[in-house]
C-alpha angles and dihedrals in degrees: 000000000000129000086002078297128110111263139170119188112202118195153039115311110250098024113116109291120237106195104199113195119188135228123246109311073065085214121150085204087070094083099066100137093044110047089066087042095053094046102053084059090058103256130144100235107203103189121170146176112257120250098269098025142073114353090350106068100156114148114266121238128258112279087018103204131167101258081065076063097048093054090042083061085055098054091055088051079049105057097025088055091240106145098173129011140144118270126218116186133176119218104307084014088061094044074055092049102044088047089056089052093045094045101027104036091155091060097049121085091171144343125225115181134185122201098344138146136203094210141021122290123202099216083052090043090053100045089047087052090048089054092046079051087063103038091056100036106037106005151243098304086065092045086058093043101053083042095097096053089065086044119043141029107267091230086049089045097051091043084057106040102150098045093057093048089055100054088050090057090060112039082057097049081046092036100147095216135266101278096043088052089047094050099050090049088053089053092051092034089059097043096125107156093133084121092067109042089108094066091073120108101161118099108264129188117208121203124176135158127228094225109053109124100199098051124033118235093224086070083069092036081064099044085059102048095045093042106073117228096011126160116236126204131177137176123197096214120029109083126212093321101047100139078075104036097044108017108151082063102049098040094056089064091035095060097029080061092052095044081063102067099049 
């Protein structure tokens, strides 16, 4: 436990930092097929539960937006000694990650996002108000369920069919409440930083998927044509949670992207 958050730190003391921080679901359980990768290249993974969800479940403030995320990230560096690390984070995770580098320079070697956006979108607008649909007329058991078709390819999802379920199962038994959930949507509903993109100066990789239904790819297509000397990278299959249906992939670029700031 860091900064009153869940947090597990993976790695030899003293090796580069890589900070992950999660989507929506905010769970530090989310990057399975890249903790092991990253440490096999030598790297100190720091992955933790967002503040709301999973093991740390403390009440939000008032107006949660995603620069009260962003702090609660400091205050892991903080307590962990980390002055300075890379940061990967996945949709919301990545809004975290580009207001930390807006905001903290100083503490950000690189930023690698995935899936992420710098302003609203009205196809993701309309598929978050869909889900809200879900969560106050039927529950949160058909807000989990419908959970994979944001996520995952169709033909990933049915090949594997038990996995899925089973995450399912379990983002419903941990399921952190209505009005936590909702708040954490409006904070990522109102991220709107596309004027300053041009403020960056760190090093940023950014992967998308064609084929994600929730985000467009053309939201990364932008961030890497307002961030100067960023890194693109774009798969054709592997939907909004690619990292995890298509992670060797992913994990190749992401890594060859990390070797070269050392």
């Amino acid at each position: 436990m860091t900064a009153g958050l869940y947090t597990e730190v993976h790695g030899e003391p003293g090796a580069e930092t890589v900070l992950l921080s999660s989507g929506l679901g905010g769970s530090a359980g989310y990057w399975g097929p890249q903790v092991p990768a990253l440490l096999e290249a030598g790297y100190r993974v720091i992955t933790y539960d967002q503040r709301g969800t999973g093991r740390s479940r403390q009440a939000l403030p008032a107006d949660y937006r995603i620069e009260h995320m962003a702090d609660d990230v400091i205050g892991i560096l903080d307590s962990e000694g980390v002055s300075r690390c890379h940061v990967v984070g996945h949709a919301l995770g990545g809004l975290v990650g580009l207001q930390l580098a807006l905001d903290q320079p100083a503490r950000i070697s690189s930023l690698a996002l995935i899936n992420a956006w710098a302003a609203p979108n009205p196809h993701s607008a309309r598929c978050f108000e869909a889900r809200l649909a879900l969560l106050d007329h039927v529950g949160p058991r058909a807000y989990v369920e419908a959970q994979p078709i944001f996520l995952y390819p169709a033909s990933w999802a049915a090949a594997h069919a038990e996995r899925v379920q089973a995450e399912v199962d379990h983002a419903f038994e941990h399921f952190p409440g209505a009005d936590t959930m909702k708040a954490r949507i409006g904070a990522l509903r109102r991220f709107e930083v596309s004027q300053r993109l041009a403020e960056l100066s760190l090093p940023v990789f950014v992967s998308s998927a064609l084929d994600d239904v929730l985000v467009p790819a053309t939201c990364s297509g932008r961030l890497s044509q307002a961030i100067a000397g960023s890194t693109a990278h774009v798969l054709p299959h592997g939907g909004h949670a690619h990292n995890i249906t298509a992670p060797d992939a992913f994990n190749e670029s992401m890594l060859a992207f990390l070797r070269n700031q050392r």
